[in-house]
PDB file of C-alpha atoms in Angstrom:
ATOM      1  CA  MET Q   1     -10.829   1.202 -16.069  1.00 70.00           C
ATOM      2  CA  PRO Q   2     -10.246  -1.230 -13.309  1.00 81.00           C
ATOM      3  CA  ALA Q   3      -8.704   0.085 -10.269  1.00 92.00           C
ATOM      4  CA  THR Q   4      -5.249  -1.083 -10.051  1.00 97.00           C
ATOM      5  CA  SER Q   5      -2.297  -1.585  -7.434  1.00 97.00           C
ATOM      6  CA  LEU Q   6       1.407  -1.942  -7.806  1.00 98.00           C
ATOM      7  CA  LEU Q   7       3.188  -5.147  -6.774  1.00 98.00           C
ATOM      8  CA  GLU Q   8       7.079  -5.297  -6.391  1.00 97.00           C
ATOM      9  CA  LEU Q   9       8.855  -8.413  -7.942  1.00 97.00           C
ATOM     10  CA  ASP Q  10      12.609  -8.438  -7.842  1.00 94.00           C
ATOM     11  CA  GLY Q  11      12.686  -4.565  -7.122  1.00 97.00           C
ATOM     12  CA  LEU Q  12      10.551  -3.709 -10.014  1.00 98.00           C
ATOM     13  CA  ARG Q  13       6.722  -2.602  -9.644  1.00 98.00           C
ATOM     14  CA  HIS Q  14       3.973  -4.354 -11.809  1.00 98.00           C
ATOM     15  CA  GLU Q  15       0.617  -2.851 -12.122  1.00 98.00           C
ATOM     16  CA  TYR Q  16      -2.191  -5.278 -11.534  1.00 98.00           C
ATOM     17  CA  SER Q  17      -5.968  -5.388 -11.001  1.00 98.00           C
ATOM     18  CA  ASP Q  18      -7.748  -7.963  -8.855  1.00 98.00           C
ATOM     19  CA  THR Q  19     -11.359  -8.683  -8.942  1.00 96.00           C
ATOM     20  CA  GLY Q  20     -14.003 -11.150  -8.053  1.00 93.00           C
ATOM     21  CA  ASP Q  21     -14.124 -13.436  -4.917  1.00 90.00           C
ATOM     22  CA  PRO Q  22     -10.691 -14.312  -3.415  1.00 90.00           C
ATOM     23  CA  GLY Q  23     -12.401 -16.906  -1.261  1.00 90.00           C
ATOM     24  CA  ASP Q  24     -13.898 -18.826  -4.326  1.00 90.00           C
ATOM     25  CA  GLY Q  25     -12.794 -22.378  -4.305  1.00 91.00           C
ATOM     26  CA  ARG Q  26     -12.170 -22.657  -7.955  1.00 95.00           C
ATOM     27  CA  ALA Q  27      -8.911 -21.850  -9.799  1.00 97.00           C
ATOM     28  CA  PRO Q  28      -8.502 -18.126 -10.113  1.00 98.00           C
ATOM     29  CA  LEU Q  29      -7.890 -16.327 -13.587  1.00 98.00           C
ATOM     30  CA  LEU Q  30      -4.630 -14.678 -14.419  1.00 98.00           C
ATOM     31  CA  PHE Q  31      -4.949 -12.622 -17.570  1.00 98.00           C
ATOM     32  CA  LEU Q  32      -1.790 -11.898 -19.860  1.00 98.00           C
ATOM     33  CA  HIS Q  33      -2.157  -8.973 -22.303  1.00 98.00           C
ATOM     34  CA  GLU Q  34      -1.072  -8.594 -25.922  1.00 98.00           C
ATOM     35  CA  GLY Q  35       2.173  -7.078 -27.196  1.00 97.00           C
ATOM     36  CA  LEU Q  36       0.950  -3.313 -26.850  1.00 98.00           C
ATOM     37  CA  GLY Q  37      -1.501  -3.862 -24.028  1.00 98.00           C
ATOM     38  CA  SER Q  38      -1.722  -3.330 -20.355  1.00 98.00           C
ATOM     39  CA  VAL Q  39      -4.360  -3.976 -17.611  1.00 98.00           C
ATOM     40  CA  GLY Q  40      -6.466  -1.198 -18.780  1.00 97.00           C
ATOM     41  CA  LEU Q  41      -6.333  -2.087 -22.405  1.00 98.00           C
ATOM     42  CA  TRP Q  42      -8.396  -5.414 -21.748  1.00 98.00           C
ATOM     43  CA  ARG Q  43     -11.036  -2.838 -21.463  1.00 97.00           C
ATOM     44  CA  GLY Q  44     -13.076  -4.669 -18.859  1.00 97.00           C
ATOM     45  CA  PHE Q  45     -12.804  -8.088 -20.087  1.00 98.00           C
ATOM     46  CA  PRO Q  46     -11.324  -9.656 -16.927  1.00 98.00           C
ATOM     47  CA  GLU Q  47     -14.001  -8.033 -14.876  1.00 97.00           C
ATOM     48  CA  ARG Q  48     -16.743  -9.355 -17.379  1.00 97.00           C
ATOM     49  CA  VAL Q  49     -15.471 -12.850 -17.113  1.00 98.00           C
ATOM     50  CA  ALA Q  50     -15.248 -12.693 -13.219  1.00 97.00           C
ATOM     51  CA  ALA Q  51     -18.855 -11.396 -12.965  1.00 96.00           C
ATOM     52  CA  ALA Q  52     -20.041 -14.103 -15.395  1.00 97.00           C
ATOM     53  CA  THR Q  53     -18.159 -16.888 -13.438  1.00 96.00           C
ATOM     54  CA  GLY Q  54     -17.785 -15.888  -9.757  1.00 95.00           C
ATOM     55  CA  ARG Q  55     -13.959 -16.643 -10.166  1.00 97.00           C
ATOM     56  CA  ARG Q  56     -11.070 -14.341  -8.972  1.00 97.00           C
ATOM     57  CA  ALA Q  57      -9.599 -12.472 -11.813  1.00 98.00           C
ATOM     58  CA  VAL Q  58      -6.131 -10.956 -11.801  1.00 98.00           C
ATOM     59  CA  ALA Q  59      -4.684  -8.990 -14.780  1.00 98.00           C
ATOM     60  CA  TYR Q  60      -1.254  -7.403 -14.780  1.00 98.00           C
ATOM     61  CA  SER Q  61       0.968  -5.068 -17.133  1.00 98.00           C
ATOM     62  CA  ARG Q  62       4.215  -6.431 -18.128  1.00 98.00           C
ATOM     63  CA  LEU Q  63       7.279  -4.314 -17.363  1.00 97.00           C
ATOM     64  CA  GLY Q  64       7.406  -1.349 -19.741  1.00 96.00           C
ATOM     65  CA  HIS Q  65       3.461  -1.519 -20.066  1.00 98.00           C
ATOM     66  CA  GLY Q  66       0.660   0.412 -18.397  1.00 98.00           C
ATOM     67  CA  ARG Q  67       1.706   1.769 -15.093  1.00 97.00           C
ATOM     68  CA  SER Q  68       4.370  -0.868 -14.394  1.00 98.00           C
ATOM     69  CA  ASP Q  69       8.091   0.108 -14.222  1.00 97.00           C
ATOM     70  CA  PRO Q  70      10.311  -0.028 -17.211  1.00 94.00           C
ATOM     71  CA  PRO Q  71      12.383  -3.086 -17.664  1.00 93.00           C
ATOM     72  CA  ARG Q  72      16.111  -2.964 -16.795  1.00 91.00           C
ATOM     73  CA  GLY Q  73      17.188  -3.449 -20.302  1.00 88.00           C
ATOM     74  CA  PRO Q  74      16.248  -4.332 -23.850  1.00 87.00           C
ATOM     75  CA  ARG Q  75      14.055  -7.419 -24.364  1.00 87.00           C
ATOM     76  CA  GLY Q  76      15.689 -10.304 -26.245  1.00 87.00           C
ATOM     77  CA  THR Q  77      13.946 -12.695 -28.467  1.00 89.00           C
ATOM     78  CA  ASP Q  78      13.472 -15.158 -25.677  1.00 93.00           C
ATOM     79  CA  PHE Q  79      11.494 -12.581 -23.692  1.00 94.00           C
ATOM     80  CA  MET Q  80       8.166 -14.308 -23.782  1.00 97.00           C
ATOM     81  CA  ALA Q  81       9.936 -17.657 -22.417  1.00 97.00           C
ATOM     82  CA  THR Q  82      11.510 -15.620 -19.642  1.00 96.00           C
ATOM     83  CA  GLU Q  83       8.324 -13.941 -18.736  1.00 98.00           C
ATOM     84  CA  ALA Q  84       6.520 -17.264 -18.639  1.00 98.00           C
ATOM     85  CA  THR Q  85       9.195 -18.968 -16.423  1.00 98.00           C
ATOM     86  CA  THR Q  86      10.000 -16.049 -14.039  1.00 97.00           C
ATOM     87  CA  THR Q  87       7.431 -13.316 -13.785  1.00 98.00           C
ATOM     88  CA  VAL Q  88       4.335 -15.523 -14.073  1.00 98.00           C
ATOM     89  CA  PRO Q  89       5.204 -17.861 -11.254  1.00 98.00           C
ATOM     90  CA  ALA Q  90       6.545 -15.160  -9.058  1.00 98.00           C
ATOM     91  CA  LEU Q  91       3.448 -13.095  -9.500  1.00 98.00           C
ATOM     92  CA  CYS Q  92       1.121 -16.336  -8.770  1.00 98.00           C
ATOM     93  CA  ALA Q  93       3.303 -17.002  -5.516  1.00 98.00           C
ATOM     94  CA  ALA Q  94       2.933 -13.273  -4.367  1.00 98.00           C
ATOM     95  CA  LEU Q  95      -0.763 -13.111  -4.970  1.00 97.00           C
ATOM     96  CA  GLY Q  96      -1.827 -16.416  -3.814  1.00 97.00           C
ATOM     97  CA  LEU Q  97      -3.048 -17.748  -7.237  1.00 97.00           C
ATOM     98  CA  ASP Q  98      -2.794 -21.444  -6.960  1.00 96.00           C
ATOM     99  CA  ARG Q  99      -2.928 -23.576 -10.095  1.00 97.00           C
ATOM    100  CA  PRO Q 100      -4.550 -20.477 -12.094  1.00 98.00           C
ATOM    101  CA  VAL Q 101      -6.287 -20.596 -15.392  1.00 98.00           C
ATOM    102  CA  LEU Q 102      -4.231 -18.678 -17.612  1.00 99.00           C
ATOM    103  CA  VAL Q 103      -5.988 -16.350 -20.106  1.00 99.00           C
ATOM    104  CA  GLY Q 104      -3.647 -14.760 -22.693  1.00 98.00           C
ATOM    105  CA  HIS Q 105      -4.132 -12.752 -25.785  1.00 98.00           C
ATOM    106  CA  SER Q 106      -1.678 -12.520 -28.564  1.00 98.00           C
ATOM    107  CA  ASP Q 107       1.864 -12.430 -27.134  1.00 98.00           C
ATOM    108  CA  GLY Q 108       0.233 -12.888 -23.753  1.00 98.00           C
ATOM    109  CA  ALA Q 109      -1.335 -16.117 -25.070  1.00 98.00           C
ATOM    110  CA  THR Q 110       2.043 -17.321 -26.155  1.00 98.00           C
ATOM    111  CA  ILE Q 111       3.440 -16.542 -22.675  1.00 98.00           C
ATOM    112  CA  ALA Q 112       0.383 -18.487 -21.261  1.00 98.00           C
ATOM    113  CA  LEU Q 113       1.074 -21.533 -23.357  1.00 98.00           C
ATOM    114  CA  LEU Q 114       4.812 -21.388 -22.293  1.00 98.00           C
ATOM    115  CA  ALA Q 115       3.860 -21.149 -18.658  1.00 98.00           C
ATOM    116  CA  ALA Q 116       1.488 -23.974 -18.751  1.00 98.00           C
ATOM    117  CA  ALA Q 117       4.076 -26.126 -19.950  1.00 98.00           C
ATOM    118  CA  SER Q 118       6.419 -25.211 -17.134  1.00 97.00           C
ATOM    119  CA  MET Q 119       4.223 -24.846 -14.169  1.00 98.00           C
ATOM    120  CA  PRO Q 120       0.873 -26.472 -12.698  1.00 97.00           C
ATOM    121  CA  VAL Q 121      -2.249 -24.635 -13.931  1.00 98.00           C
ATOM    122  CA  GLY Q 122      -5.789 -25.446 -14.035  1.00 98.00           C
ATOM    123  CA  GLY Q 123      -6.473 -24.568 -17.675  1.00 98.00           C
ATOM    124  CA  VAL Q 124      -5.451 -22.303 -20.447  1.00 98.00           C
ATOM    125  CA  VAL Q 125      -7.580 -19.843 -22.630  1.00 98.00           C
ATOM    126  CA  VAL Q 126      -5.438 -18.429 -25.687  1.00 98.00           C
ATOM    127  CA  LEU Q 127      -6.925 -15.682 -27.860  1.00 98.00           C
ATOM    128  CA  ALA Q 128      -4.988 -15.348 -31.169  1.00 98.00           C
ATOM    129  CA  PRO Q 129      -1.839 -17.000 -29.900  1.00 98.00           C
ATOM    130  CA  HIS Q 130       1.425 -17.198 -31.754  1.00 98.00           C
ATOM    131  CA  VAL Q 131       3.599 -20.345 -31.813  1.00 98.00           C
ATOM    132  CA  LEU Q 132       5.883 -19.478 -34.763  1.00 97.00           C
ATOM    133  CA  THR Q 133       6.654 -16.588 -37.028  1.00 96.00           C
ATOM    134  CA  GLU Q 134       4.517 -16.159 -40.068  1.00 96.00           C
ATOM    135  CA  PRO Q 135       6.138 -13.789 -42.912  1.00 94.00           C
ATOM    136  CA  PHE Q 136       2.692 -12.289 -43.626  1.00 95.00           C
ATOM    137  CA  ALA Q 137       2.153 -11.129 -39.915  1.00 95.00           C
ATOM    138  CA  LEU Q 138       5.357  -9.277 -40.235  1.00 96.00           C
ATOM    139  CA  THR Q 139       3.949  -6.982 -42.776  1.00 96.00           C
ATOM    140  CA  ALA Q 140       1.358  -5.887 -40.127  1.00 95.00           C
ATOM    141  CA  ILE Q 141       4.070  -5.392 -37.534  1.00 97.00           C
ATOM    142  CA  ARG Q 142       6.154  -3.277 -40.032  1.00 97.00           C
ATOM    143  CA  ALA Q 143       2.960  -1.158 -40.651  1.00 97.00           C
ATOM    144  CA  ALA Q 144       2.546  -0.586 -36.910  1.00 97.00           C
ATOM    145  CA  ARG Q 145       6.229   0.709 -36.786  1.00 97.00           C
ATOM    146  CA  THR Q 146       5.350   3.294 -39.452  1.00 97.00           C
ATOM    147  CA  ALA Q 147       2.126   4.076 -37.543  1.00 97.00           C
ATOM    148  CA  PHE Q 148       4.211   4.710 -34.463  1.00 98.00           C
ATOM    149  CA  ASP Q 149       7.182   6.661 -36.175  1.00 97.00           C
ATOM    150  CA  ASP Q 150       5.209   8.737 -38.471  1.00 97.00           C
ATOM    151  CA  GLY Q 151       1.636   8.519 -37.497  1.00 97.00           C
ATOM    152  CA  ASP Q 152      -0.516   9.036 -34.392  1.00 97.00           C
ATOM    153  CA  LEU Q 153       0.037   5.672 -32.629  1.00 98.00           C
ATOM    154  CA  ARG Q 154       2.618   6.923 -30.194  1.00 97.00           C
ATOM    155  CA  SER Q 155       0.208   9.500 -28.918  1.00 97.00           C
ATOM    156  CA  ARG Q 156      -2.638   7.185 -28.624  1.00 97.00           C
ATOM    157  CA  MET Q 157      -0.421   4.724 -26.625  1.00 97.00           C
ATOM    158  CA  ALA Q 158       0.554   7.467 -24.411  1.00 97.00           C
ATOM    159  CA  ARG Q 159      -2.763   7.575 -22.818  1.00 96.00           C
ATOM    160  CA  HIS Q 160      -2.287   4.153 -21.588  1.00 96.00           C
ATOM    161  CA  HIS Q 161       1.406   3.613 -20.828  1.00 98.00           C
ATOM    162  CA  ASP Q 162       3.758   5.676 -18.866  1.00 97.00           C
ATOM    163  CA  ASP Q 163       6.417   4.954 -21.360  1.00 95.00           C
ATOM    164  CA  PRO Q 164       4.984   4.216 -24.637  1.00 97.00           C
ATOM    165  CA  ASP Q 165       8.406   3.819 -26.240  1.00 96.00           C
ATOM    166  CA  ALA Q 166       9.360   1.077 -23.987  1.00 94.00           C
ATOM    167  CA  ALA Q 167       5.996  -0.659 -24.620  1.00 96.00           C
ATOM    168  CA  PHE Q 168       6.222  -0.366 -28.340  1.00 97.00           C
ATOM    169  CA  ARG Q 169       9.873  -0.916 -28.848  1.00 95.00           C
ATOM    170  CA  GLY Q 170       9.845  -3.984 -26.563  1.00 94.00           C
ATOM    171  CA  TRP Q 171       7.257  -5.479 -28.899  1.00 96.00           C
ATOM    172  CA  ASN Q 172       8.051  -4.267 -32.292  1.00 96.00           C
ATOM    173  CA  ASP Q 173      11.856  -4.475 -32.126  1.00 95.00           C
ATOM    174  CA  MET Q 174      11.628  -8.129 -30.878  1.00 94.00           C
ATOM    175  CA  TRP Q 175       9.268  -9.200 -33.695  1.00 95.00           C
ATOM    176  CA  LEU Q 176      11.257  -7.545 -36.502  1.00 96.00           C
ATOM    177  CA  ALA Q 177      14.689  -8.766 -35.225  1.00 95.00           C
ATOM    178  CA  GLU Q 178      16.334 -10.831 -37.834  1.00 92.00           C
ATOM    179  CA  GLU Q 179      16.874 -13.898 -35.332  1.00 91.00           C
ATOM    180  CA  PHE Q 180      13.083 -14.066 -34.639  1.00 93.00           C
ATOM    181  CA  THR Q 181      12.506 -15.118 -38.268  1.00 93.00           C
ATOM    182  CA  ASP Q 182      12.985 -18.761 -37.011  1.00 94.00           C
ATOM    183  CA  TRP Q 183      11.305 -18.346 -33.714  1.00 96.00           C
ATOM    184  CA  ASP Q 184       8.917 -21.422 -32.984  1.00 97.00           C
ATOM    185  CA  ILE Q 185       7.844 -22.808 -29.669  1.00 98.00           C
ATOM    186  CA  ARG Q 186       5.919 -25.898 -31.121  1.00 98.00           C
ATOM    187  CA  ASP Q 187       8.249 -28.277 -29.602  1.00 98.00           C
ATOM    188  CA  THR Q 188       7.288 -26.728 -26.139  1.00 98.00           C
ATOM    189  CA  LEU Q 189       3.566 -27.631 -26.630  1.00 98.00           C
ATOM    190  CA  PRO Q 190       3.662 -31.267 -25.625  1.00 98.00           C
ATOM    191  CA  GLY Q 191       4.492 -30.129 -21.979  1.00 98.00           C
ATOM    192  CA  ILE Q 192       0.953 -28.670 -21.747  1.00 98.00           C
ATOM    193  CA  THR Q 193      -1.171 -31.078 -20.037  1.00 98.00           C
ATOM    194  CA  ALA Q 194      -4.094 -28.836 -18.640  1.00 98.00           C
ATOM    195  CA  PRO Q 195      -7.286 -28.444 -20.859  1.00 98.00           C
ATOM    196  CA  VAL Q 196      -6.965 -25.490 -23.405  1.00 98.00           C
ATOM    197  CA  LEU Q 197      -9.479 -23.362 -25.228  1.00 98.00           C
ATOM    198  CA  ALA Q 198      -7.937 -21.869 -28.276  1.00 98.00           C
ATOM    199  CA  VAL Q 199      -9.879 -18.957 -30.050  1.00 98.00           C
ATOM    200  CA  GLN Q 200      -8.821 -17.529 -33.543  1.00 98.00           C
ATOM    201  CA  GLY Q 201     -10.326 -15.012 -35.726  1.00 98.00           C
ATOM    202  CA  ASP Q 202     -10.597 -15.927 -39.411  1.00 97.00           C
ATOM    203  CA  ASP Q 203      -9.360 -12.414 -40.530  1.00 97.00           C
ATOM    204  CA  ASP Q 204      -6.366 -11.714 -38.231  1.00 98.00           C
ATOM    205  CA  PRO Q 205      -3.537  -9.900 -39.816  1.00 97.00           C
ATOM    206  CA  TYR Q 206      -1.175 -10.999 -37.095  1.00 97.00           C
ATOM    207  CA  GLY Q 207      -1.648 -14.800 -37.523  1.00 97.00           C
ATOM    208  CA  SER Q 208      -3.492 -17.592 -39.261  1.00 97.00           C
ATOM    209  CA  ALA Q 209      -5.454 -20.752 -37.849  1.00 97.00           C
ATOM    210  CA  VAL Q 210      -1.974 -22.518 -38.083  1.00 98.00           C
ATOM    211  CA  HIS Q 211      -1.215 -21.535 -34.444  1.00 98.00           C
ATOM    212  CA  VAL Q 212      -4.312 -22.813 -32.829  1.00 98.00           C
ATOM    213  CA  ARG Q 213      -4.130 -26.042 -34.982  1.00 98.00           C
ATOM    214  CA  ALA Q 214      -0.550 -26.550 -33.755  1.00 98.00           C
ATOM    215  CA  VAL Q 215      -1.699 -26.341 -30.167  1.00 98.00           C
ATOM    216  CA  ALA Q 216      -4.567 -28.864 -30.921  1.00 98.00           C
ATOM    217  CA  GLU Q 217      -2.152 -31.207 -32.498  1.00 98.00           C
ATOM    218  CA  ARG Q 218       0.820 -30.916 -30.064  1.00 98.00           C
ATOM    219  CA  ALA Q 219      -0.642 -30.175 -26.503  1.00 98.00           C
ATOM    220  CA  SER Q 220      -0.863 -33.253 -24.390  1.00 98.00           C
ATOM    221  CA  GLY Q 221      -4.208 -32.409 -22.963  1.00 97.00           C
ATOM    222  CA  PRO Q 222      -7.557 -31.656 -24.319  1.00 98.00           C
ATOM    223  CA  VAL Q 223      -7.769 -28.834 -26.590  1.00 98.00           C
ATOM    224  CA  SER Q 224     -11.072 -27.198 -27.593  1.00 98.00           C
ATOM    225  CA  LEU Q 225     -11.009 -24.808 -30.962  1.00 98.00           C
ATOM    226  CA  THR Q 226     -13.276 -21.812 -31.572  1.00 97.00           C
ATOM    227  CA  GLU Q 227     -13.020 -19.906 -34.754  1.00 97.00           C
ATOM    228  CA  LEU Q 228     -14.857 -16.546 -34.950  1.00 98.00           C
ATOM    229  CA  PRO Q 229     -15.545 -14.168 -37.786  1.00 98.00           C
ATOM    230  CA  CYS Q 230     -13.145 -11.223 -36.644  1.00 98.00           C
ATOM    231  CA  GLY Q 231      -9.692  -9.928 -36.644  1.00 98.00           C
ATOM    232  CA  HIS Q 232      -7.020 -10.087 -34.040  1.00 98.00           C
ATOM    233  CA  GLU Q 233      -8.924  -9.106 -30.893  1.00 98.00           C
ATOM    234  CA  PRO Q 234     -12.052 -11.391 -30.404  1.00 98.00           C
ATOM    235  CA  HIS Q 235     -12.689 -10.215 -26.874  1.00 98.00           C
ATOM    236  CA  LEU Q 236     -13.184  -6.635 -28.191  1.00 98.00           C
ATOM    237  CA  GLU Q 237     -14.491  -7.257 -31.637  1.00 98.00           C
ATOM    238  CA  LEU Q 238     -16.927 -10.070 -30.639  1.00 98.00           C
ATOM    239  CA  PRO Q 239     -17.200  -9.645 -26.808  1.00 98.00           C
ATOM    240  CA  GLU Q 240     -20.392 -11.696 -26.321  1.00 98.00           C
ATOM    241  CA  PRO Q 241     -19.412 -14.699 -28.458  1.00 98.00           C
ATOM    242  CA  THR Q 242     -15.938 -14.664 -26.900  1.00 98.00           C
ATOM    243  CA  LEU Q 243     -17.364 -14.318 -23.372  1.00 98.00           C
ATOM    244  CA  SER Q 244     -19.575 -17.275 -23.959  1.00 98.00           C
ATOM    245  CA  ALA Q 245     -16.920 -19.475 -25.136  1.00 98.00           C
ATOM    246  CA  VAL Q 246     -14.572 -18.597 -22.309  1.00 98.00           C
ATOM    247  CA  THR Q 247     -17.332 -19.085 -19.716  1.00 98.00           C
ATOM    248  CA  ALA Q 248     -18.525 -22.485 -21.321  1.00 98.00           C
ATOM    249  CA  PHE Q 249     -15.015 -23.777 -21.181  1.00 98.00           C
ATOM    250  CA  LEU Q 250     -14.366 -22.594 -17.452  1.00 98.00           C
ATOM    251  CA  GLY Q 251     -17.605 -24.545 -16.689  1.00 97.00           C
ATOM    252  CA  THR Q 252     -15.947 -27.705 -17.808  1.00 97.00           C
ATOM    253  CA  LEU Q 253     -12.855 -27.464 -15.674  1.00 96.00           C
ATOM    254  CA  PRO Q 254     -12.606 -29.807 -12.622  1.00 85.00           C
TER     255      PRO Q 254
END
């Protein structure tokens, strides 16, 4: 587990880790976790990327996740857009992350795309991003609700989150809300001008290749696609190929 600190933004504390060389002249990396994730649940991937590239790498836990404070109220279906346009730039300003490379997984990848469309960034790496709601993915999200309510998912999450209920409900309730059926951010993608690496597993129960292909078709900057033989967590299921793809992409950035 990486050493973490707490950063106060708008009166609420966010857990974060900070590794690598803060004096490195290249763009720092900011890691944005998945829907049930946290700093610790990256399981060392930010530190591995920092070690492989020499870049500074920061990861943070969204409110209600990890050791961060709980959010002030329930999340709406605009949660990811709000995170991208408020918390991400505020955190970058507070930690001195100038034109960062955003590295996001799942919901964090969506937040990275939305942030890249609204603020200056040096690049974007998205692992299993979401840009619209696919009906088959909701089946897996409903199964997660059953595992949380009736199985051992809550107890497993309690090892990593101070408030497992806030972490789970903030993700699950949003995705299963009726109004989220028509959620679609593809019209936002042309605002992305920075280079993008999009990584997708070919056996992902939470999303198909339609998401990364939409990024490639609609983003205004160059997009590289990498498909790997894995599920929803390429950085954990295939850590070496994923690390190689990310470090190679970072090596191409100005």
